[in-house]
Short mmCIF file of C-alpha atoms and ligand atoms in Angstrom, two decimals:
data_model
loop_
_atom_site.label_atom_id
_atom_site.label_comp_id
_atom_site.label_asym_id
_atom_site.label_seq_id
_atom_site.Cartn_x
_atom_site.Cartn_y
_atom_site.Cartn_z
CA MET A 14 6.78 22.49 -7.78
CA SER A 15 7.25 18.98 -9.01
CA ASN A 16 5.90 16.24 -6.90
CA ALA A 17 3.80 13.12 -7.30
CA VAL A 18 1.66 10.93 -5.11
CA VAL A 19 1.72 7.22 -5.90
CA ILE A 20 -1.35 5.25 -4.86
CA GLY A 21 -2.72 1.74 -5.35
CA MET A 22 -5.92 1.45 -7.41
CA GLN A 23 -6.91 -2.03 -6.19
CA TRP A 24 -6.51 -3.88 -2.88
CA GLY A 25 -2.79 -3.28 -2.40
CA ASP A 26 0.43 -4.83 -3.75
CA GLU A 27 0.04 -3.19 -7.15
CA ALA A 28 3.84 -2.62 -7.38
CA LYS A 29 3.77 0.85 -5.83
CA GLY A 30 7.26 0.17 -4.47
CA LYS A 31 8.74 -0.28 -7.94
CA ILE A 32 7.10 2.88 -9.33
CA VAL A 33 8.07 4.95 -6.25
CA ASP A 34 11.65 3.75 -6.68
CA TYR A 35 11.61 4.80 -10.34
CA LEU A 36 10.22 8.27 -9.60
CA SER A 37 12.60 8.76 -6.68
CA GLY A 38 15.59 8.57 -9.05
CA ASN A 39 15.80 12.36 -9.09
CA ALA A 40 13.72 13.20 -6.01
CA ASP A 41 14.79 15.09 -2.89
CA LEU A 42 12.19 13.68 -0.50
CA VAL A 43 10.15 10.52 -0.39
CA VAL A 44 7.31 10.51 2.11
CA ARG A 45 5.16 7.77 3.68
CA TYR A 46 1.94 9.30 4.99
CA ASN A 47 -0.51 6.50 5.82
CA GLY A 48 -0.66 3.02 7.30
CA GLY A 49 2.14 1.25 9.07
CA ASN A 50 4.01 -2.02 8.80
CA ASN A 51 0.96 -3.74 7.34
CA ALA A 52 2.46 -2.43 4.06
CA GLY A 53 5.12 -4.41 2.24
CA HIS A 54 6.80 -2.60 -0.66
CA THR A 55 9.33 -4.38 -2.87
CA VAL A 56 12.12 -3.00 -5.03
CA VAL A 57 14.40 -5.19 -7.15
CA ILE A 58 17.72 -3.69 -8.20
CA GLY A 59 19.81 -6.11 -10.24
CA GLU A 60 19.75 -9.36 -8.27
CA GLU A 61 18.97 -7.70 -4.91
CA VAL A 62 15.42 -7.75 -3.51
CA TYR A 63 14.59 -5.06 -0.93
CA LYS A 64 11.40 -5.16 1.14
CA PHE A 65 10.27 -2.27 3.30
CA HIS A 66 7.35 -1.99 5.70
CA THR A 67 7.55 1.52 7.17
CA VAL A 68 10.62 3.30 5.83
CA PRO A 69 9.80 4.63 2.31
CA VAL A 70 11.46 2.58 -0.46
CA GLY A 71 12.67 5.72 -2.26
CA ILE A 72 15.47 5.89 0.34
CA LEU A 73 17.49 3.50 -1.86
CA ASN A 74 18.16 6.36 -4.29
CA GLU A 75 21.11 8.64 -3.69
CA GLY A 76 20.44 12.08 -2.29
CA VAL A 77 16.92 11.23 -1.11
CA THR A 78 15.69 12.01 2.40
CA ALA A 79 12.97 9.67 3.66
CA VAL A 80 10.13 11.04 5.74
CA ILE A 81 7.65 9.14 7.90
CA ALA A 82 4.90 11.72 8.21
CA ASP A 83 2.03 12.44 10.63
CA GLY A 84 -0.55 9.98 9.24
CA VAL A 85 1.61 6.89 9.79
CA VAL A 86 1.30 4.50 12.72
CA LEU A 87 4.81 3.45 13.60
CA ASP A 88 5.98 0.25 15.27
CA PRO A 89 9.31 1.31 16.83
CA ALA A 90 10.71 -2.23 16.86
CA ILE A 91 10.11 -2.58 13.10
CA VAL A 92 11.55 0.83 12.25
CA ALA A 93 14.62 0.21 14.43
CA GLU A 94 15.14 -3.07 12.55
CA GLU A 95 14.73 -1.38 9.14
CA LEU A 96 17.28 1.27 10.14
CA ARG A 97 19.75 -1.44 11.15
CA SER A 98 19.27 -3.25 7.82
CA LEU A 99 19.97 -0.02 5.90
CA ALA A 100 23.22 0.80 7.71
CA PRO A 101 25.40 -1.77 5.87
CA LYS A 102 24.17 -0.27 2.58
CA GLY A 103 25.62 3.05 3.62
CA ILE A 104 22.21 4.55 4.34
CA GLY A 105 22.49 6.30 7.67
CA LYS A 106 19.86 7.48 10.12
CA GLU A 107 20.44 11.12 9.14
CA LYS A 108 18.55 10.38 5.88
CA ILE A 109 15.35 9.53 7.78
CA LYS A 110 12.95 11.94 9.50
CA ILE A 111 9.95 11.04 11.63
CA SER A 112 7.03 13.27 12.56
CA GLY A 113 6.40 13.80 16.28
CA ASN A 114 2.71 13.39 15.43
CA THR A 115 2.95 9.77 14.25
CA HIS A 116 1.15 7.38 16.57
CA VAL A 117 3.22 4.66 18.19
CA LEU A 118 2.16 1.08 17.73
CA MET A 119 2.51 -0.78 21.03
CA PRO A 120 2.21 -4.46 22.08
CA TRP A 121 -1.43 -4.05 23.18
CA HIS A 122 -2.39 -2.98 19.66
CA ARG A 123 -1.09 -6.23 18.19
CA LEU A 124 -2.74 -8.20 20.99
CA PHE A 125 -6.16 -6.55 20.43
CA ASP A 126 -5.86 -6.98 16.66
CA ASN A 127 -5.49 -10.71 17.13
CA LEU A 128 -8.11 -11.00 19.91
CA GLN A 129 -10.65 -9.09 17.82
CA GLU A 130 -9.98 -11.17 14.73
CA THR A 131 -10.30 -14.43 16.68
CA SER A 132 -13.55 -13.31 18.31
CA LYS A 133 -15.03 -12.47 14.89
CA GLY A 134 -14.61 -16.09 13.72
CA SER A 135 -15.84 -16.50 10.13
CA LYS A 136 -16.56 -12.74 9.96
CA LYS A 137 -12.89 -11.85 10.44
CA ILE A 138 -11.28 -9.18 8.23
CA GLY A 139 -8.11 -11.14 7.62
CA THR A 140 -5.85 -8.37 8.94
CA THR A 141 -2.07 -8.55 8.85
CA GLY A 142 -2.11 -8.88 12.66
CA ARG A 143 0.19 -5.91 13.04
CA GLY A 144 -2.11 -3.93 15.38
CA ILE A 145 -3.01 -1.31 12.79
CA GLY A 146 -6.78 -1.05 13.45
CA PRO A 147 -6.46 -0.79 17.27
CA CYS A 148 -3.70 1.84 16.96
CA TYR A 149 -5.77 4.03 14.63
CA ALA A 150 -8.83 3.45 16.87
CA ASP A 151 -6.89 4.84 19.84
CA LYS A 152 -5.77 7.81 17.76
CA ILE A 153 -9.34 8.64 16.70
CA SER A 154 -10.56 8.10 20.28
CA ARG A 155 -7.84 10.56 21.40
CA ILE A 156 -6.21 8.06 23.75
CA GLY A 157 -3.18 7.19 21.59
CA LEU A 158 0.52 7.66 22.23
CA ARG A 159 2.28 10.10 19.92
CA MET A 160 5.95 9.91 18.96
CA SER A 161 6.66 13.27 20.63
CA GLU A 162 5.43 11.82 23.96
CA PHE A 163 7.14 8.48 23.42
CA ILE A 164 10.63 10.01 23.13
CA ASP A 165 10.22 12.03 26.35
CA PRO A 166 11.03 9.49 29.13
CA ALA A 167 8.86 11.14 31.83
CA ARG A 168 5.83 11.61 29.57
CA PHE A 169 6.19 8.09 28.18
CA LYS A 170 6.38 6.54 31.66
CA ALA A 171 3.30 8.38 32.92
CA LYS A 172 1.26 7.75 29.79
CA LEU A 173 2.23 4.07 29.63
CA HIS A 174 1.00 3.66 33.21
CA ASP A 175 -2.36 5.31 32.48
CA ILE A 176 -2.92 3.47 29.20
CA LEU A 177 -2.02 0.06 30.61
CA ALA A 178 -4.42 0.47 33.53
CA VAL A 179 -7.27 0.60 30.99
CA LYS A 180 -5.87 -1.91 28.47
CA ASN A 181 -5.05 -4.50 31.14
CA ALA A 182 -8.57 -4.23 32.57
CA ILE A 183 -9.96 -5.05 29.11
CA ILE A 184 -7.46 -7.86 28.52
CA THR A 185 -8.23 -9.55 31.82
CA LYS A 186 -11.95 -8.80 32.30
CA VAL A 187 -13.24 -8.94 28.71
CA TYR A 188 -10.88 -11.45 27.13
CA GLY A 189 -9.78 -13.40 30.25
CA GLY A 190 -6.13 -12.96 29.24
CA GLU A 191 -2.90 -12.21 31.11
CA PRO A 192 -2.12 -8.53 31.85
CA LEU A 193 0.82 -6.89 30.04
CA ASP A 194 3.93 -6.18 32.10
CA GLU A 195 4.41 -2.41 32.45
CA ALA A 196 8.04 -2.52 33.61
CA ALA A 197 9.12 -4.91 30.84
CA ILE A 198 7.44 -2.79 28.15
CA TYR A 199 8.97 0.39 29.54
CA ALA A 200 12.45 -1.16 29.56
CA GLU A 201 12.24 -2.51 26.00
CA TYR A 202 10.50 0.48 24.41
CA SER A 203 12.69 3.09 26.13
CA GLU A 204 15.58 1.67 24.11
CA TYR A 205 13.67 2.17 20.84
CA ALA A 206 12.70 5.66 21.95
CA LYS A 207 16.36 6.58 22.48
CA GLU A 208 17.23 5.18 19.05
CA LEU A 209 14.46 7.08 17.23
CA ALA A 210 14.55 10.39 19.17
CA PRO A 211 17.24 12.06 16.98
CA LEU A 212 15.10 11.43 13.87
CA VAL A 213 11.99 13.17 15.19
CA CYS A 214 11.21 16.63 13.83
CA ASP A 215 8.48 18.87 12.39
CA THR A 216 8.02 17.03 9.09
CA ALA A 217 5.08 19.20 7.92
CA LYS A 218 7.43 22.21 7.93
CA LEU A 219 10.17 20.19 6.22
CA ILE A 220 7.80 19.02 3.45
CA PHE A 221 6.16 22.44 2.99
CA GLU A 222 9.50 24.19 2.66
CA ALA A 223 10.80 21.54 0.27
CA ALA A 224 7.70 21.80 -1.94
CA ASP A 225 7.72 25.59 -1.74
CA SER A 226 11.33 25.82 -2.88
CA GLY A 227 10.75 23.55 -5.88
CA LYS A 228 12.30 20.41 -4.46
CA LYS A 229 11.07 17.12 -5.90
CA ILE A 230 8.90 14.97 -3.67
CA VAL A 231 7.38 11.51 -4.03
CA PHE A 232 4.50 10.67 -1.70
CA GLU A 233 4.54 6.91 -1.25
CA GLY A 234 0.99 5.73 -0.65
CA ALA A 235 0.46 2.45 1.14
CA HIS A 236 -2.19 -0.24 0.51
CA GLY A 237 -4.85 0.34 -2.17
CA SER A 238 -7.85 2.59 -2.71
CA LEU A 239 -10.30 -0.26 -2.04
CA LEU A 240 -8.72 -0.66 1.41
CA ASP A 241 -9.40 3.02 2.21
CA ILE A 242 -11.35 3.44 5.46
CA ASP A 243 -14.00 5.65 3.76
CA HIS A 244 -13.94 4.71 0.08
CA GLY A 245 -13.05 1.02 0.21
CA THR A 246 -14.99 -2.19 0.75
CA TYR A 247 -15.82 -1.48 4.41
CA PRO A 248 -15.45 -3.29 6.80
CA TYR A 249 -12.91 -5.31 4.76
CA VAL A 250 -10.50 -2.39 4.67
CA THR A 251 -7.53 -1.06 6.58
CA SER A 252 -7.86 1.89 8.97
CA SER A 253 -6.14 4.71 7.07
CA HIS A 254 -6.72 7.06 4.14
CA CYS A 255 -5.31 5.16 1.17
CA VAL A 256 -6.61 7.48 -1.59
CA ALA A 257 -4.49 10.35 -2.88
CA GLY A 258 -6.16 12.86 -0.54
CA GLY A 259 -4.43 10.98 2.29
CA ALA A 260 -1.16 12.54 1.16
CA SER A 261 -2.46 15.92 2.21
CA ILE A 262 -4.16 14.74 5.42
CA GLY A 263 -1.20 12.60 6.42
CA THR A 264 1.54 15.20 5.88
CA GLY A 265 0.00 18.56 6.75
CA ILE A 266 0.45 20.17 3.34
CA GLY A 267 -2.51 21.42 1.34
CA PRO A 268 -3.95 19.52 -1.65
CA THR A 269 -3.05 22.40 -3.99
CA MET A 270 0.62 21.58 -3.39
CA ILE A 271 0.34 18.15 -4.99
CA ASP A 272 0.96 18.10 -8.76
CA LYS A 273 0.63 14.57 -10.06
CA VAL A 274 -1.36 11.55 -8.98
CA ILE A 275 -0.04 8.29 -10.36
CA GLY A 276 -2.38 5.35 -9.83
CA ILE A 277 -0.97 1.84 -9.93
CA THR A 278 -2.96 -1.16 -11.09
CA LYS A 279 -1.86 -4.66 -11.92
CA ALA A 280 -2.86 -6.02 -15.33
CA TYR A 281 -5.05 -8.44 -13.31
CA SER A 282 -6.41 -8.34 -9.74
CA THR A 283 -5.27 -9.64 -6.36
CA ARG A 284 -6.51 -9.35 -2.82
CA VAL A 285 -5.16 -10.55 0.55
CA GLY A 286 -7.58 -11.12 3.41
CA GLU A 287 -11.37 -11.38 3.36
CA GLY A 288 -14.07 -9.42 1.52
CA PRO A 289 -15.87 -9.52 -1.84
CA PHE A 290 -13.82 -9.78 -5.04
CA PRO A 291 -16.08 -10.01 -8.12
CA THR A 292 -13.49 -11.26 -10.65
CA GLU A 293 -11.80 -13.77 -8.33
CA LEU A 294 -10.80 -17.03 -10.06
CA PHE A 295 -11.01 -20.32 -8.17
CA ASP A 296 -9.73 -22.46 -11.04
CA GLU A 297 -6.40 -23.33 -12.69
CA ILE A 298 -6.30 -19.89 -14.37
CA GLY A 299 -6.22 -18.24 -10.92
CA ASP A 300 -3.50 -20.69 -9.87
CA LYS A 301 -1.48 -19.90 -13.00
CA ILE A 302 -1.70 -16.13 -12.31
CA ARG A 303 -0.60 -16.73 -8.68
CA ARG A 304 2.31 -18.89 -9.87
CA GLN A 305 3.48 -16.59 -12.68
CA GLY A 306 3.02 -13.45 -10.58
CA ASN A 307 4.54 -15.03 -7.44
CA GLU A 308 1.46 -13.78 -5.63
CA PHE A 309 2.32 -14.34 -1.99
CA GLY A 310 2.11 -11.50 0.55
CA THR A 311 5.22 -9.35 1.09
CA THR A 312 4.25 -8.81 4.74
CA THR A 313 2.55 -12.05 5.85
CA GLY A 314 3.50 -14.53 3.09
CA ARG A 315 -0.20 -15.43 2.63
CA PRO A 316 -1.20 -16.63 -0.90
CA ARG A 317 -2.95 -13.73 -2.60
CA ARG A 318 -6.41 -14.29 -4.12
CA CYS A 319 -6.16 -13.76 -7.90
CA GLY A 320 -8.55 -12.81 -10.70
CA TRP A 321 -8.97 -10.89 -13.97
CA LEU A 322 -8.60 -7.13 -14.14
CA ASP A 323 -11.75 -5.30 -13.02
CA THR A 324 -12.08 -1.95 -14.79
CA VAL A 325 -15.27 -1.07 -12.89
CA ILE A 326 -12.89 -0.83 -9.96
CA SER A 327 -10.08 0.98 -11.78
CA ARG A 328 -12.48 3.52 -13.29
CA PHE A 329 -13.90 4.16 -9.80
CA THR A 330 -10.47 4.49 -8.19
CA ALA A 331 -9.15 6.67 -11.04
CA ARG A 332 -11.96 9.07 -10.10
CA ALA A 333 -11.55 8.75 -6.32
CA ASN A 334 -7.88 9.68 -6.65
CA GLY A 335 -8.02 12.08 -9.60
CA THR A 336 -5.26 10.14 -11.36
CA THR A 337 -3.20 12.10 -13.86
CA GLY A 338 -1.57 8.89 -15.06
CA VAL A 339 -1.91 5.15 -14.53
CA ALA A 340 0.83 2.53 -14.29
CA LEU A 341 -0.30 -0.87 -15.58
CA THR A 342 2.06 -3.27 -13.83
CA LEU A 343 2.91 -6.99 -14.02
CA LEU A 344 1.74 -7.17 -17.66
CA ASP A 345 4.33 -9.92 -18.22
CA VAL A 346 2.39 -12.18 -15.84
CA LEU A 347 -0.42 -12.43 -18.43
CA THR A 348 1.95 -14.02 -20.98
CA GLY A 349 0.91 -17.53 -22.02
CA PHE A 350 -2.88 -17.30 -21.79
CA ASP A 351 -4.91 -18.13 -24.96
CA THR A 352 -7.55 -15.62 -23.96
CA ILE A 353 -7.53 -12.84 -21.41
CA LYS A 354 -10.69 -11.52 -19.85
CA VAL A 355 -11.27 -8.00 -18.63
CA CYS A 356 -14.30 -7.00 -16.56
CA ALA A 357 -16.01 -4.04 -18.26
CA ALA A 358 -19.23 -3.84 -16.20
CA TYR A 359 -21.22 -5.59 -13.46
CA GLU A 360 -24.61 -7.22 -13.54
CA ILE A 361 -26.34 -6.57 -10.21
CA ASP A 362 -29.92 -7.80 -9.69
CA GLY A 363 -30.36 -8.11 -13.47
CA LYS A 364 -29.13 -4.57 -14.18
CA ILE A 365 -25.90 -3.71 -15.99
CA THR A 366 -23.80 -0.99 -14.38
CA ARG A 367 -20.29 0.48 -14.62
CA ASP A 368 -20.63 2.17 -11.23
CA PHE A 369 -18.80 0.54 -8.34
CA PRO A 370 -20.95 -0.14 -5.25
CA THR A 371 -19.03 0.30 -1.98
CA ASP A 372 -21.69 -1.51 0.06
CA VAL A 373 -20.17 -4.98 0.39
CA GLU A 374 -23.56 -6.73 0.35
CA VAL A 375 -24.35 -5.17 -3.03
CA LEU A 376 -20.82 -5.83 -4.29
CA ALA A 377 -21.11 -9.49 -3.28
CA LYS A 378 -24.00 -9.80 -5.77
CA ALA A 379 -22.03 -8.27 -8.67
CA LYS A 380 -21.46 -10.63 -11.59
CA PRO A 381 -18.64 -9.48 -13.88
CA VAL A 382 -19.52 -8.74 -17.50
CA TYR A 383 -16.36 -9.76 -19.34
CA GLU A 384 -14.81 -8.80 -22.64
CA GLU A 385 -12.59 -11.55 -24.03
CA MET A 386 -9.35 -10.65 -25.72
CA LYS A 387 -6.70 -12.65 -27.53
CA GLY A 388 -3.66 -13.47 -25.40
CA TRP A 389 0.04 -13.65 -26.39
CA SER A 390 2.80 -16.17 -25.85
CA GLU A 391 5.95 -14.13 -26.56
CA ASP A 392 8.22 -13.19 -23.63
CA ILE A 393 7.74 -9.44 -23.12
CA SER A 394 10.00 -9.03 -20.09
CA GLU A 395 12.84 -7.33 -22.01
CA CYS A 396 10.64 -5.09 -24.19
CA LYS A 397 11.70 -1.45 -23.82
CA ARG A 398 9.21 0.25 -26.14
CA PHE A 399 5.47 -0.11 -26.69
CA GLU A 400 6.00 -1.03 -30.36
CA GLN A 401 8.07 -4.06 -29.31
CA LEU A 402 5.08 -5.66 -27.55
CA PRO A 403 3.07 -8.32 -29.41
CA GLU A 404 -0.04 -6.93 -31.10
CA ALA A 405 -2.38 -8.72 -28.65
CA ALA A 406 -0.60 -7.11 -25.67
CA ARG A 407 -0.82 -3.66 -27.27
CA LYS A 408 -4.54 -4.15 -27.91
CA TYR A 409 -5.07 -5.23 -24.30
CA VAL A 410 -3.33 -2.13 -22.96
CA LYS A 411 -5.29 0.19 -25.27
CA ARG A 412 -8.64 -1.38 -24.36
CA VAL A 413 -7.86 -1.18 -20.63
CA GLU A 414 -6.98 2.51 -21.03
CA GLN A 415 -10.36 3.17 -22.69
CA LEU A 416 -12.24 1.32 -19.96
CA ILE A 417 -10.39 3.04 -17.08
CA GLU A 418 -10.87 6.48 -18.70
CA SER A 419 -7.43 7.66 -17.54
CA PRO A 420 -4.17 7.67 -19.56
CA ILE A 421 -1.68 4.84 -19.02
CA CYS A 422 1.80 6.32 -18.55
CA VAL A 423 3.93 3.27 -17.80
CA LEU A 424 3.83 -0.52 -18.21
CA GLY A 425 5.54 -3.00 -15.90
CA VAL A 426 7.04 -6.02 -17.67
CA GLY A 427 9.21 -7.50 -14.90
CA ARG A 428 10.33 -7.09 -11.29
CA ARG A 429 13.59 -5.28 -11.95
CA ARG A 430 13.91 -1.54 -11.68
CA ASP A 431 14.68 -1.30 -15.43
CA GLN A 432 11.79 -3.52 -16.59
CA SER A 433 9.35 -0.71 -17.34
CA ILE A 434 8.05 0.72 -20.61
CA ILE A 435 7.58 4.46 -20.19
CA LEU A 436 4.73 5.72 -22.36
CA ASP A 437 4.62 9.28 -21.01
CA HIS A 438 8.04 10.60 -20.03
CA GLU A 439 6.68 13.92 -18.84
CA ILE A 440 4.43 12.40 -16.16
CA MET A 441 7.09 9.92 -15.12
CA THR A 442 9.80 12.56 -14.62
CA LEU A 443 9.72 14.85 -11.61
P1 LIG B 1 3.43 -2.82 -3.34
O1 LIG B 1 2.93 -3.19 -1.99
O2 LIG B 1 2.40 -2.13 -4.18
O3 LIG B 1 4.73 -2.06 -3.33
O4 LIG B 1 3.72 -4.20 -4.10
P2 LIG B 1 4.48 -5.49 -3.49
O5 LIG B 1 5.92 -5.20 -3.44
O6 LIG B 1 3.81 -5.96 -2.25
O7 LIG B 1 4.11 -6.57 -4.58
C1 LIG B 1 4.43 -6.40 -5.95
C2 LIG B 1 5.30 -7.60 -6.39
O8 LIG B 1 5.39 -7.61 -7.81
C3 LIG B 1 6.72 -7.54 -5.88
O9 LIG B 1 7.19 -8.84 -5.64
C4 LIG B 1 7.47 -6.90 -7.04
O10 LIG B 1 8.87 -7.26 -7.06
C5 LIG B 1 6.76 -7.51 -8.22
N1 LIG B 1 6.71 -6.69 -9.44
C6 LIG B 1 6.65 -5.34 -9.53
N2 LIG B 1 6.49 -4.96 -10.82
C7 LIG B 1 6.47 -6.09 -11.55
C8 LIG B 1 6.30 -6.36 -12.95
O11 LIG B 1 6.11 -5.49 -13.79
N3 LIG B 1 6.34 -7.70 -13.32
C9 LIG B 1 6.51 -8.70 -12.43
N4 LIG B 1 6.53 -9.96 -12.88
N5 LIG B 1 6.66 -8.48 -11.11
C10 LIG B 1 6.62 -7.20 -10.68
P1 LIG B 2 0.74 -2.62 0.54
O1 LIG B 2 1.13 -1.23 0.91
C1 LIG B 2 -2.26 -5.87 0.62
C2 LIG B 2 -5.16 -5.74 3.92
C3 LIG B 2 -5.07 -6.96 4.82
C4 LIG B 2 -6.51 -7.07 5.27
C5 LIG B 2 -6.93 -5.61 5.43
C6 LIG B 2 -6.85 -5.07 6.85
O2 LIG B 2 1.86 -3.59 0.57
O3 LIG B 2 -0.03 -2.63 -0.74
P2 LIG B 2 -4.80 -4.42 8.43
O4 LIG B 2 -3.67 -5.25 8.96
O5 LIG B 2 -4.36 -3.25 7.63
O6 LIG B 2 -5.79 -4.04 9.48
O7 LIG B 2 -5.59 -5.42 7.43
O8 LIG B 2 -6.05 -4.87 4.59
N1 LIG B 2 -3.90 -5.01 3.69
C7 LIG B 2 -3.13 -5.16 2.61
N2 LIG B 2 -3.23 -5.99 1.55
N3 LIG B 2 -1.26 -4.97 0.65
C8 LIG B 2 -1.16 -4.10 1.68
O9 LIG B 2 -0.25 -3.09 1.73
C9 LIG B 2 -2.10 -4.19 2.74
N4 LIG B 2 -2.28 -3.51 3.89
C10 LIG B 2 -3.39 -4.01 4.46
O10 LIG B 2 -4.65 -8.09 4.10
O11 LIG B 2 -7.31 -7.64 4.26
MG1 LIG B 3 2.73 -4.87 -0.77
#
């Protein structure tokens, strides 16, 4: 067996897409297992920028089959559009498989996402507005629509009728809104169903048999560990299992079949949406990080909140995921700072701790205890080996590794596929 799960160690956008693309170079399967089109994963090959929301980014590598597994919530309109955008690149539908157990994201999910956010006012989560929470809520409440039902015209028609009777009552009576049009939805979504039907299969069997016969698999995690529904900064989280264990839950293969867990963390921190963020910077340093890192959301275009690296968080998420290696990405963005700070501990109610509190009220009181390190001014974006980095950058990486308590296996020094410094070739090769 040789497979790896790639997960975010912060609040998302850690450059999982770039690392998944690298690992997929000699993979057979690449598998999305959680979340939906709230994710935005970027890969830069030469001058071309590719952004994916549901289809796994590893598909760009030759010989790779992409799988959208059970744990995903799938917006058929978005997937149909992604399939159309791949066709001119010679990537056909036959390279993509979808589990019949995925839950289908429908117009009422997006509507409820936005109604709920608006009604929360200043207490809003800051969701991507893609309907993710309501779709997972329906799944957990056992009233959702699965892909296997969606692609069967008679079952879809009957289920749509039953679901809309309830949803329209809530829309009109609770929110005072206009009811959704059953016939129009059926007409539009039946077309997507026809388009996606040939891709639907038993993906758990496909993945098990691939793993069992020694094929190479990359599990492409979405979001970040602190957005995990159980282990993140609840309620300022998404609605899926973002930690590495999600790869087992969301695909139907056992945890003993997963070999490597590669955690991705930026060399600093970002967050999109609301919720506590102890090392957030509100000054010109934060602005400079946002500018140099081009920190604007891949999915919604929102400016990302920026701050120094928080190793209380990365140590916690290294443990929650059982990382076997850590990718420290966007190191080049820290070029040009006289000093760089790294959060080594928190002070909470006068006590120093390195343990991360997941209760947001406690986390909101955490004051970062910083270590200050010398910065560097040299351009590092074409460095290929660790020894080529300026001494200050090498010291930063080494100190971060000590604080995280998990080995760093790769450094990101630029957006392009080839702008990585591999420190541990064994972990980074499937
Ligand atoms: P993901 O959601 O974790 O896949 O990350 P996103 O794609 O949303 O955001 C990461 C952004 O950083 C993208 O625009 C990438 O092209 C870019 N990126 C990835 N690695 C590096 C790096 O090492 N340096 C720089 N400067 N940019 C990077
Ligand atoms: P990738 O995979 C960054 C955040 C939203 C919001 C919260 C809940 O690209 O790293 P949701 O729409 O999921 O109900 O929003 O989660 N969020 C992300 N932030 N990157 C992501 O994905 C995210 N997916 C969800 O901004 O705060
Ligand atoms: Mg992203």
